[in-house]
Coordinates of C-alpha atoms in Angstrom, one line a residue:
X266 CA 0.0 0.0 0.0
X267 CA 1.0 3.7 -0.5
X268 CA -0.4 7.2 0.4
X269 CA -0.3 9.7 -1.9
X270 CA -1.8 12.7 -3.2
X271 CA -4.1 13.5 -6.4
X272 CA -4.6 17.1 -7.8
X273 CA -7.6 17.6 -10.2
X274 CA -8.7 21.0 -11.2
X275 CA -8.8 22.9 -7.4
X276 CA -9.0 19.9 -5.5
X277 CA -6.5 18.2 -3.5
X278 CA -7.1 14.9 -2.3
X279 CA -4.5 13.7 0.4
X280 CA -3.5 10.6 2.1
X281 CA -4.9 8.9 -0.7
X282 CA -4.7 4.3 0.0
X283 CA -3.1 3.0 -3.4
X284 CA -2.4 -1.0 -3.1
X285 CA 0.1 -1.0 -5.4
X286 CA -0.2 -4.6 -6.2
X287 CA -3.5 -4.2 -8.3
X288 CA -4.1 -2.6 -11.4
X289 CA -4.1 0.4 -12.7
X290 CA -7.8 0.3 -13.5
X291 CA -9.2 -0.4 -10.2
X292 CA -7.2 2.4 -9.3
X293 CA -8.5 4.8 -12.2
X294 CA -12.1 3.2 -11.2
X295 CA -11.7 4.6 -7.2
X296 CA -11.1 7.7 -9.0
X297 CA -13.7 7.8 -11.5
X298 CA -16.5 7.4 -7.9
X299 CA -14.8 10.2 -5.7
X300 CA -13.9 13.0 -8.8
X301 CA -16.6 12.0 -11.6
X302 CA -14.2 11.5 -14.2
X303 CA -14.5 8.2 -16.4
X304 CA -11.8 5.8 -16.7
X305 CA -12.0 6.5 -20.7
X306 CA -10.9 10.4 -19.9
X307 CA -8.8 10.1 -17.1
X308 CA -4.8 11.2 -18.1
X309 CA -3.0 10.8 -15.0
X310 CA 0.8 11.0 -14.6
X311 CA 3.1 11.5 -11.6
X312 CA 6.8 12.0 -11.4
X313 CA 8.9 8.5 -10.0
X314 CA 5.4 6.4 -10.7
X315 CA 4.9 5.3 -14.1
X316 CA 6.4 7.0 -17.7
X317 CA 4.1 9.3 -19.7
X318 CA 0.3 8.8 -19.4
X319 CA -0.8 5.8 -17.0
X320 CA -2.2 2.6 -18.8
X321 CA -4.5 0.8 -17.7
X322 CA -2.3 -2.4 -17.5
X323 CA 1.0 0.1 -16.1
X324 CA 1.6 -2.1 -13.0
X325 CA 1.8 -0.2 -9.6
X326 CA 4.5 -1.6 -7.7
X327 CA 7.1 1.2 -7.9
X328 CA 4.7 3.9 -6.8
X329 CA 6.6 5.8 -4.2
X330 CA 4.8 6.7 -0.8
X331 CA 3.5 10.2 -0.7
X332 CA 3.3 10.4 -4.5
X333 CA 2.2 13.6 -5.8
X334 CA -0.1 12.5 -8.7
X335 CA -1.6 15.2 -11.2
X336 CA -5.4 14.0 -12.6
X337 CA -6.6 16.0 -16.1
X338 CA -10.0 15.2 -17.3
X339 CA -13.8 16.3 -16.8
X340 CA -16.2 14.7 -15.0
X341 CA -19.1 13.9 -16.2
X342 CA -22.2 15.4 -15.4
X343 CA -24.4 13.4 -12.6
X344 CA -28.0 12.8 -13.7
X345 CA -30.7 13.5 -11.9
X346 CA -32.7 10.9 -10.0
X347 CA -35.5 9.8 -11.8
X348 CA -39.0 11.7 -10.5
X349 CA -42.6 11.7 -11.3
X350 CA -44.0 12.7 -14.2
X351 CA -45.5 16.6 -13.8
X352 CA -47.5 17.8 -16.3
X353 CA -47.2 21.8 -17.5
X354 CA -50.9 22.4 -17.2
X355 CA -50.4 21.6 -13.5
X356 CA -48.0 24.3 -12.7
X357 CA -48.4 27.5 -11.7
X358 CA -46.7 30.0 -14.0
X359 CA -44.2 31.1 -11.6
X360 CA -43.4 27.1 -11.7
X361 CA -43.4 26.7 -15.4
X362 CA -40.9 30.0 -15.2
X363 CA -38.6 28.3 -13.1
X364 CA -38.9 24.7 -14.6
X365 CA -37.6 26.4 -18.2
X366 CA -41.4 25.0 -20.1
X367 CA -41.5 28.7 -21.0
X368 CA -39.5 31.6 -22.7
X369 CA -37.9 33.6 -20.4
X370 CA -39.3 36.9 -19.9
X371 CA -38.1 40.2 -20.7
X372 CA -38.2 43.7 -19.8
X373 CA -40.4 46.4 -20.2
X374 CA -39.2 49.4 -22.1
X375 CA -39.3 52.6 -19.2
X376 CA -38.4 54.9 -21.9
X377 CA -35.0 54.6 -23.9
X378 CA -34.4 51.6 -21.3
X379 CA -33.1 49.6 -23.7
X380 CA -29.3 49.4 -23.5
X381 CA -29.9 48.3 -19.8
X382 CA -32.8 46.0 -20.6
X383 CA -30.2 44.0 -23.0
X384 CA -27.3 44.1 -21.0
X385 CA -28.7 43.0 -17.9
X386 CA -29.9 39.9 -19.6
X387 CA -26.6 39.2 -20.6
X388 CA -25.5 39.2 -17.1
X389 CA -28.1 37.0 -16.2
X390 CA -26.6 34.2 -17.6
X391 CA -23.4 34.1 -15.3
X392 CA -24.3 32.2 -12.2
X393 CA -21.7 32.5 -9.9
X394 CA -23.0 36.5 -10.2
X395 CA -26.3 35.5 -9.4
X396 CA -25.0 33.7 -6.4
X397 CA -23.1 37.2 -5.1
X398 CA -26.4 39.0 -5.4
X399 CA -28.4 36.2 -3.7
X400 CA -25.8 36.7 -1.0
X401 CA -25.8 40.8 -0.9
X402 CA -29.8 40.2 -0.4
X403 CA -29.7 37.2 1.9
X404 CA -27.2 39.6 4.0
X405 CA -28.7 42.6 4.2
X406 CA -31.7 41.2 6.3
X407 CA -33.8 44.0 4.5
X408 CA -32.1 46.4 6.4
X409 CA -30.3 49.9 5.0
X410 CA -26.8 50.3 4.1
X411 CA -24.2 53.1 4.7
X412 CA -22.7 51.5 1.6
X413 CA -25.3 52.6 -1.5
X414 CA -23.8 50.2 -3.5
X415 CA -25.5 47.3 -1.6
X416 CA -28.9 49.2 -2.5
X417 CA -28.1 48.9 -5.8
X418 CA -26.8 45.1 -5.7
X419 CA -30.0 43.7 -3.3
X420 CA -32.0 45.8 -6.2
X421 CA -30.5 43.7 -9.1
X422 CA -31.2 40.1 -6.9
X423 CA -34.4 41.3 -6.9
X424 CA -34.8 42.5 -10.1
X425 CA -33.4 39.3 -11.3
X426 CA -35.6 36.8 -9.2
X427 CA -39.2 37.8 -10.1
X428 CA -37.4 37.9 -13.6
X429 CA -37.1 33.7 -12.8
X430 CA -40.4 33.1 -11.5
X431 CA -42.4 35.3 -14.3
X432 CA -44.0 34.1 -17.5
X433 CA -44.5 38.2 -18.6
X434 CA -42.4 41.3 -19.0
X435 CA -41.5 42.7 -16.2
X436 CA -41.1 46.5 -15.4
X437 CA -37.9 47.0 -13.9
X438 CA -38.8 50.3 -12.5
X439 CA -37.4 49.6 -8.5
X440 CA -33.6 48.8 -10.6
X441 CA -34.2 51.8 -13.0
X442 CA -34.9 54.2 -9.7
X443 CA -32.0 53.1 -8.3
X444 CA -29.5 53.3 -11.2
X445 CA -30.6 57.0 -11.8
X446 CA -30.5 58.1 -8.3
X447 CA -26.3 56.6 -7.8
X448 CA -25.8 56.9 -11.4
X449 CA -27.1 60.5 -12.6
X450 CA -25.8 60.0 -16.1
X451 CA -28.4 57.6 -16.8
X452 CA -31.3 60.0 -15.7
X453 CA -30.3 62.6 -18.3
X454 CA -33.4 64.4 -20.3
X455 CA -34.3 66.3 -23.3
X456 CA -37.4 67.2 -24.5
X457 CA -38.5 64.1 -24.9
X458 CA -38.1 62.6 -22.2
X459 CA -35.3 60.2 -20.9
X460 CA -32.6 60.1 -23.7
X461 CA -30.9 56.8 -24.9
X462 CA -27.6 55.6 -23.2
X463 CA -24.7 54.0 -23.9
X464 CA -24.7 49.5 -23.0
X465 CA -20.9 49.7 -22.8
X466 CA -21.4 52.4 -19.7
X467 CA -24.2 50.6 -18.3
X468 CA -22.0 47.5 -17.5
X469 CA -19.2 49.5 -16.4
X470 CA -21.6 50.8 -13.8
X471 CA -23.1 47.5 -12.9
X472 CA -19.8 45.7 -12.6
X473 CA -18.5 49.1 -10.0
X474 CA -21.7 48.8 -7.6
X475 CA -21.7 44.9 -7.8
X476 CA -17.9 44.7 -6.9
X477 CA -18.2 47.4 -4.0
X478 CA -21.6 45.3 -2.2
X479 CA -20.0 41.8 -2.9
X480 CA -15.9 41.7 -3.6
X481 CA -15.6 38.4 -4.8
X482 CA -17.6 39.9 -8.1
X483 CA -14.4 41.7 -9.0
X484 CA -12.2 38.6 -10.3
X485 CA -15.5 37.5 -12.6
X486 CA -14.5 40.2 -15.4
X487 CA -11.0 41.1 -13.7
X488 CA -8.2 41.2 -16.4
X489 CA -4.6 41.8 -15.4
X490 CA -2.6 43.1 -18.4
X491 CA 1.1 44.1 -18.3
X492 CA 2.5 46.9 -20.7
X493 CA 5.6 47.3 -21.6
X494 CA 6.7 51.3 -22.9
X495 CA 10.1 50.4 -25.1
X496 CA 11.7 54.2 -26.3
X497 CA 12.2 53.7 -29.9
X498 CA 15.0 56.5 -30.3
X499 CA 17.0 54.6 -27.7
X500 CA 17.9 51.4 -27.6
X501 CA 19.9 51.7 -24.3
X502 CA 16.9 52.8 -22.3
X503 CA 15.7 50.2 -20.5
X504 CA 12.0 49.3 -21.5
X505 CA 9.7 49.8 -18.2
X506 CA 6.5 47.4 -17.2
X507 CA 3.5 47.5 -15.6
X508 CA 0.6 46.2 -14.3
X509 CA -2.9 46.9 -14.7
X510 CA -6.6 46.0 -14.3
X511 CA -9.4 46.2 -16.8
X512 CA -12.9 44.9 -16.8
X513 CA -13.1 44.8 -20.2
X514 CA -11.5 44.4 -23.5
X515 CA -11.6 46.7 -26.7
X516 CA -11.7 45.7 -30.7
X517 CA -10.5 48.7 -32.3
X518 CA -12.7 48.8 -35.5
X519 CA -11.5 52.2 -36.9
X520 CA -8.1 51.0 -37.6
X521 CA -6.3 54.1 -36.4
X522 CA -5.7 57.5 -37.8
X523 CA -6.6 58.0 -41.7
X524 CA -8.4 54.4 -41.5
X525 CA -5.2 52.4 -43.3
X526 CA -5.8 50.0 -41.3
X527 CA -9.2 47.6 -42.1
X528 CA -10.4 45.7 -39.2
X529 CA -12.7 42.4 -40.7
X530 CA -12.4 39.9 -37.7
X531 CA -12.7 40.4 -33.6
X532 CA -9.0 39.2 -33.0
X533 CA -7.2 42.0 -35.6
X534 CA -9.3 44.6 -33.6
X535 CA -7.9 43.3 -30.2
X536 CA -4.0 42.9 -31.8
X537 CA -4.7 46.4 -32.7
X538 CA -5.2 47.8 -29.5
X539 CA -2.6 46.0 -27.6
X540 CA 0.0 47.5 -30.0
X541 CA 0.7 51.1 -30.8
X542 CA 3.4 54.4 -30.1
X543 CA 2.8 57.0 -27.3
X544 CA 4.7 60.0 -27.3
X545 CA 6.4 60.9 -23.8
X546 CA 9.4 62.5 -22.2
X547 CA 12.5 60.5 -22.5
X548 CA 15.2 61.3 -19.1
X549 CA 17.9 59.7 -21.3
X550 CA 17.3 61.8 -24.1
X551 CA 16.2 64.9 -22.2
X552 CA 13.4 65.7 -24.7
X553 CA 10.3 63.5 -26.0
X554 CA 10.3 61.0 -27.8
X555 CA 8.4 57.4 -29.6
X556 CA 7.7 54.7 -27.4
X557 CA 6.2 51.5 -28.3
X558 CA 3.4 50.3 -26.4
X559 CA 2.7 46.7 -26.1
X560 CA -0.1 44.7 -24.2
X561 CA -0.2 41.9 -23.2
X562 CA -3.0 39.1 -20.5
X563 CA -1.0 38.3 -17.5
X564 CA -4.1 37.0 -15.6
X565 CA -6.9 36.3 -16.9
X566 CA -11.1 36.2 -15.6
X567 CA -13.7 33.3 -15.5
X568 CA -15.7 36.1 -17.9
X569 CA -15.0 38.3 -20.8
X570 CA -16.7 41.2 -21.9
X571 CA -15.3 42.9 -25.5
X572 CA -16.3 45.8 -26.7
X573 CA -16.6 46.7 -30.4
X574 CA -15.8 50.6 -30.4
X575 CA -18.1 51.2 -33.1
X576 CA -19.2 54.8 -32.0
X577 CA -16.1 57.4 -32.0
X578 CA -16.4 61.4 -31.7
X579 CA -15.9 63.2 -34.8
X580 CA -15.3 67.3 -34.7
X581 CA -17.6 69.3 -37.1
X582 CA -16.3 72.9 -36.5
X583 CA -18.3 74.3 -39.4
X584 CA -21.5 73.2 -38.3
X585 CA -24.0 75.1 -36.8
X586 CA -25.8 72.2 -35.6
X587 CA -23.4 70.4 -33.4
X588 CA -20.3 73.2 -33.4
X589 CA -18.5 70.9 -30.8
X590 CA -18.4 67.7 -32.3
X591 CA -20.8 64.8 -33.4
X592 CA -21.1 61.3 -32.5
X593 CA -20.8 58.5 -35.3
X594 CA -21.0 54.9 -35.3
X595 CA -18.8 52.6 -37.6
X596 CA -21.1 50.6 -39.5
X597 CA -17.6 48.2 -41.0
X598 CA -18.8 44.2 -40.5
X599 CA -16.4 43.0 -37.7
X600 CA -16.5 39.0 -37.5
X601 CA -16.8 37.3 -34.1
X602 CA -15.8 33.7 -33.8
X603 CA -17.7 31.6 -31.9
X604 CA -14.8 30.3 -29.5
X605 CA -12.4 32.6 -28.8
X606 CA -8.4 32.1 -28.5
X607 CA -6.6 34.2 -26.2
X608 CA -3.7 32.7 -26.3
X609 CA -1.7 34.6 -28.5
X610 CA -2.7 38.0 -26.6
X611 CA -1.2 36.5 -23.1
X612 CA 2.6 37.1 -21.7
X613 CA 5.3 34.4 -22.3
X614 CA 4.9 33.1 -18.6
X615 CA 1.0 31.9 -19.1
X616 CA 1.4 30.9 -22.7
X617 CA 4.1 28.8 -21.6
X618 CA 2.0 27.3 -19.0
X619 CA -1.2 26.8 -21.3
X620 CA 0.9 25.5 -23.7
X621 CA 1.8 22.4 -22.0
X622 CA -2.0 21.0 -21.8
X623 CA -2.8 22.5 -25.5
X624 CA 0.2 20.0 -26.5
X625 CA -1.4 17.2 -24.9
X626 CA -4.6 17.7 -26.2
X627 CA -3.2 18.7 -29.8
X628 CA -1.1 15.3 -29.5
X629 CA -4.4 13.3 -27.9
X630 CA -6.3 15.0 -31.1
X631 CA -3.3 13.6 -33.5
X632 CA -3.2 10.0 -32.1
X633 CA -6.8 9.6 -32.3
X634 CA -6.9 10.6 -36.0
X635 CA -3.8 8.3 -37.2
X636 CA -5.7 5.8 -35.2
X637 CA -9.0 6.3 -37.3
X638 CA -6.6 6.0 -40.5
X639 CA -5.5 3.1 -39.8
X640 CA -8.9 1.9 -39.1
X641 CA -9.7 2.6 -42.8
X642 CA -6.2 1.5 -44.2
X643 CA -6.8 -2.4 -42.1
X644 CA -10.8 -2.6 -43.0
X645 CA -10.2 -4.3 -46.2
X646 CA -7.6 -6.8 -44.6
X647 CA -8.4 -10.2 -43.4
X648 CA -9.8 -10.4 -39.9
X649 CA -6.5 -11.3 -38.2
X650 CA -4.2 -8.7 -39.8
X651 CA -7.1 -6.1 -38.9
X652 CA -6.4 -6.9 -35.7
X653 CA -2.5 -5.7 -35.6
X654 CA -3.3 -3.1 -37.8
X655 CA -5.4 -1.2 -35.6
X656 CA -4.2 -2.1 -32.1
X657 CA -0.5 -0.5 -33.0
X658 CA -1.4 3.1 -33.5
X659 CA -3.6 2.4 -30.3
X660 CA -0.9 1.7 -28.1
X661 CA 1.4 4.7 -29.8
X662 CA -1.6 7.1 -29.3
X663 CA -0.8 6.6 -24.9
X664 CA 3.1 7.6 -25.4
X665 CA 3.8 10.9 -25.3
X666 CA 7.7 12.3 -26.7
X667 CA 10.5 13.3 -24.3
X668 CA 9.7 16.8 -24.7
X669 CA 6.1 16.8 -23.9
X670 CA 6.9 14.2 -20.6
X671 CA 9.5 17.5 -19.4
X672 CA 7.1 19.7 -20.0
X673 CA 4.4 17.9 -18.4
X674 CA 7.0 17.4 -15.3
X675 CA 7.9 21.0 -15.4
X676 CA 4.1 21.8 -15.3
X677 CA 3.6 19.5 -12.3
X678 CA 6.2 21.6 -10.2
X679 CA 4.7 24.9 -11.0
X680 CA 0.6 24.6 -11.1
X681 CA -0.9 26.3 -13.9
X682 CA -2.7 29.6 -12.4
X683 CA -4.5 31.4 -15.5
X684 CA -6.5 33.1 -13.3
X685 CA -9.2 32.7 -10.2
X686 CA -12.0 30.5 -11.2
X687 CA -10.4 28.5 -14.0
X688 CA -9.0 24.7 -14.4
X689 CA -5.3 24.0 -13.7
X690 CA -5.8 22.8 -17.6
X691 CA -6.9 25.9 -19.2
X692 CA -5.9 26.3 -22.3
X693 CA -7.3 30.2 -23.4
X694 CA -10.7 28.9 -25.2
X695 CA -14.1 31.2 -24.6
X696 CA -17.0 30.2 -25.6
X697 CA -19.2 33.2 -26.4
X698 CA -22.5 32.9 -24.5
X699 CA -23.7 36.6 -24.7
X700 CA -24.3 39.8 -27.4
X701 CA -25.4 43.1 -26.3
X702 CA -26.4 44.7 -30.6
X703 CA -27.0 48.2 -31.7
X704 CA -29.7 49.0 -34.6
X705 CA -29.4 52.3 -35.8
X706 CA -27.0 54.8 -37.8
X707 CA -27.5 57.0 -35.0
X708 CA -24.8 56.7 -31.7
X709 CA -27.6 58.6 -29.3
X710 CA -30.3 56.8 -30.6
X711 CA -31.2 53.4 -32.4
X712 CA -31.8 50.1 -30.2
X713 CA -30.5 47.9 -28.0
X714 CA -31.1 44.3 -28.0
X715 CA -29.4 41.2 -26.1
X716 CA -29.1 37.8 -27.2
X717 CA -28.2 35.2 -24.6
X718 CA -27.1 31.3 -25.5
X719 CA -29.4 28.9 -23.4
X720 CA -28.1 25.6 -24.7
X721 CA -25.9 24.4 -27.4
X722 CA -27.1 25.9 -30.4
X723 CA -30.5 27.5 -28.9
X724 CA -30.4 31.2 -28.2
X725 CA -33.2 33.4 -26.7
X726 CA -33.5 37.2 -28.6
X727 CA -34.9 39.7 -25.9
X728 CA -36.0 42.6 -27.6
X729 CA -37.4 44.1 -24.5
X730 CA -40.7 42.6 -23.7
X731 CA -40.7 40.4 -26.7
X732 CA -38.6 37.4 -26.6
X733 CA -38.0 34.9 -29.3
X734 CA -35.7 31.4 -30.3
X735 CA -32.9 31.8 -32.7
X736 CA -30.1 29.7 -33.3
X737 CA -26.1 30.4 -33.4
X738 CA -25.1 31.0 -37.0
X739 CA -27.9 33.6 -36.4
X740 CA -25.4 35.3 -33.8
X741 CA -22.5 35.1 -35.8
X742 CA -24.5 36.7 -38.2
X743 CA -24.4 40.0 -36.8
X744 CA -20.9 41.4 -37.8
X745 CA -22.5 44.6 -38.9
X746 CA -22.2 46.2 -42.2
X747 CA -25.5 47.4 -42.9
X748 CA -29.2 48.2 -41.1
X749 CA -29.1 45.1 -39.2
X750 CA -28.3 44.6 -35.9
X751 CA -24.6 44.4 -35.3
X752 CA -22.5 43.5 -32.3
X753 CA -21.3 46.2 -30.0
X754 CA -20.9 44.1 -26.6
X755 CA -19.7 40.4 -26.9
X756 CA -19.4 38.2 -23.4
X757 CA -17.4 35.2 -23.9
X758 CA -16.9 32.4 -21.0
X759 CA -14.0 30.0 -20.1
X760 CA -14.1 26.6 -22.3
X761 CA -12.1 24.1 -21.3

């Protein structure tokens, strides 16, 4: 028998009984009961054990005692016990709300309420945010707060659970009181009443409030970038670095000054604004001078929001109109993939540490394939040369080179930390599960809609009170270009 330790994801499992003198799969099948895991997806490897990736036949016997043993994989997903049959008719509304039989409802319009109505259904859809506000309302007792950003929080929760248990629009007019009273911006008026806003702004005020009433809230969006200023009129200068934090990230669509630059997909709008030149005063040189600027992901969040800068301020000094300036929207089609790869945008430090489990995957990928070939090159062979046809690649697809086992080794020693909230095996894939659009030619006016991904390919529209089904290559349609509704807020999640 020996003790040792298994890491999967965040959990540690110590003092772990192995009898080293059975096999390797009753030992993958304890596993599979206390981390969910199946045998078939378990990749386990530890340093003095066994060589590469254990097999299922590896024998045991020279484990070492207090092992460290590193577990990649994903559980599967337990199903629910079996219950009795309840019929739709029989529930109550609120009931056939919460059990999903219905649409979701939407928001009423309160008057140009649109950019929030969208956005807010956007963050909806990330539940360890819900669980933050539960807790700022569970907390509060109903009682005031010196802070007023846990009025505005316990106003959300609420706002968000009759939203749940409600098979009509609701009128979000407590939420709307609130965000004009801390947030006087939003309560601007002209003639005609409460004037349109901007979605962008709305979440940055959402994500403030939120993070002051519950803290935790702050690493859900929380990006840590590191920029480096490098004078480009001297090379003996040493180049300086620092840290940041946004809560966002930005897909330059203009393309810069004089518009040489054309921006078609999401990830040349994000290269373009971690790259550029700043002009600043040079000790060295004693004068100003041209610094490169370079941006790069040190850290990165459970959550991404990305914002396509479509609206920019242009200056109209012959106008009688609008002497000071005007504000236009960019109407260029931006594509948006549907899983997003951050991995070229991060530092050398975390791309070296994603890069070890995007090898093994990549190699898992390349074994699996030369294995289906050679499936197809033995299926006209007799029965018993099919046979060593197919098992051989089998058997190569569980080895893994010298490179990739130091890697992996390397990677054991130092634990992969992308971020708070993700897998020691991220690899930089989002998922995007969220679109805030603009309609309109108009930056102060037009519409607001969100669309929000509910399963798979199923997507609910909600266009305020109304609320339809759509599916994704309906999404991905809107790039912009034209009258249709185009992408201006895009929330991605962690994939793994």
């Amino acid at each position: 028998m020996a003790k040792v330790t298994v890491k999967w994801n965040k959990q540690t499992f110590d003092d772990l009984e192995v009898d080293t003198g059975a096999s390797a799969l009753t030992f993958k099948q304890r596993l599979e009961e206390l981390t969910g895991v199946p045998v078939a997806r378990q990749k386990l490897m530890c340093r003095g054990g066994w060589k590469g990736i254990l097999k299922d036949d590896t024998s045991l016997e020279n484990l070492p005692n207090g092992a460290d043993i590193r577990l990649m994989g994903t559980a599967e997903v337990v199903k629910e016990p079996v219950k009795a049959a309840t019929f739709v008719e029989d529930l109550s509304a609120a009931e056939q709300a919460a059990a999903g039989e219905t649409l979701p409802a939407g928001f009423v319009n309160l008057g140009n309420t649109c950019y929030m109505n969208s956005t807010l259904q956007c963050l909806r859809a990330v539940p360890e945010l819900r669980t933050s506000l539960r807790g700022v309302m569970s907390n509060s007792g109903g009682q005031p707060s010196a802070n007023p950003s846990n009025a505005f929080a316990r106003t959300l929760a609420q706002t968000f659970e009759v939203l749940d248990s409600s098979v009509e629009a609701v009128p979000p007019a407590a939420f709307v009181e609130v965000l004009r009273r801390l947030e006087p911006q939003f309560a601007e008026r002209n003639q005609r009443g409460y004037m349109q806003q901007d979605a962008q702004e709305l979440f940055g005020a959402v994500y403030r409030h939120v993070a002051s009433a519950a803290t935790e809230t702050k690493d859900f969006f929380s990006i840590t970038i590191e920029e480096e200023l490098k004078n480009t009129e001297a090379e003996e200068e040493p180049s300086v670095k620092k840290e940041d934090k946004l809560n966002m990230l930005v897909c330059n669509i203009q393309g810069g000054t004089g518009n040489t630059i054309k921006i078609d997909h999401l990830q040349e709008g994000l290269s373009l604004g971690m790259e550029g030149e700043v002009e600043k005063f040079s000790e060295v040189l004693n004068r100003n001078a041209i610094y490169k600027r370079s941006v790069k992901l040190k850290r990165l969040p459970k959550y991404i929001c990305i914002q396509f800068m479509r609206f920019f301020w242009k200056a109209t000094p012959n106008s009688r109109d609008h002497p000071n300036g005007i504000k236009c929207k960019i109407m260029r089609p931006v594509t948006f993939p549907e899983v997003l790869d951050v991995y070229d945008f991060c530092t050398d430090d975390l791309k070296e540490r994603m890069k070890v489990y995007r090898d093994v995957e990549d190699k898992g990928i390349l074994d699996h394939n030369e294995g289906e070939e050679a499936k197809e090159a033995a299926a006209g062979e007799k029965a018993g040369e099919e046979k060593g046809a197919v098992d051989e690649p089998a058997g190569e697809a569980m080895e893994m080179d010298d490179e990739l086992k130091a890697a992996m080794e390397m990677s054991m020693q130092v634990p992969v930390d992308a971020g708070p909230g993700l897998p020691d095996d991220f690899q930089g894939n989002y998922e995007i599960f969220g679109v805030v659009t603009h309609k309109g030619r108009e930056a102060d006016a037009g519409h607001y809609i969100g669309w929000v991904r509910q399963e798979q390919d199923k997507w609910t529209v909600f266009d305020d009170d109304h609320v339809e089904e759509v599916d994704t290559p309906a999404i991905l349609n809107l790039k912009g270009g034209g009258d249709w509704h185009m992408a201006y807020l895009a929330f991605y999640r962690a994939k793994n």
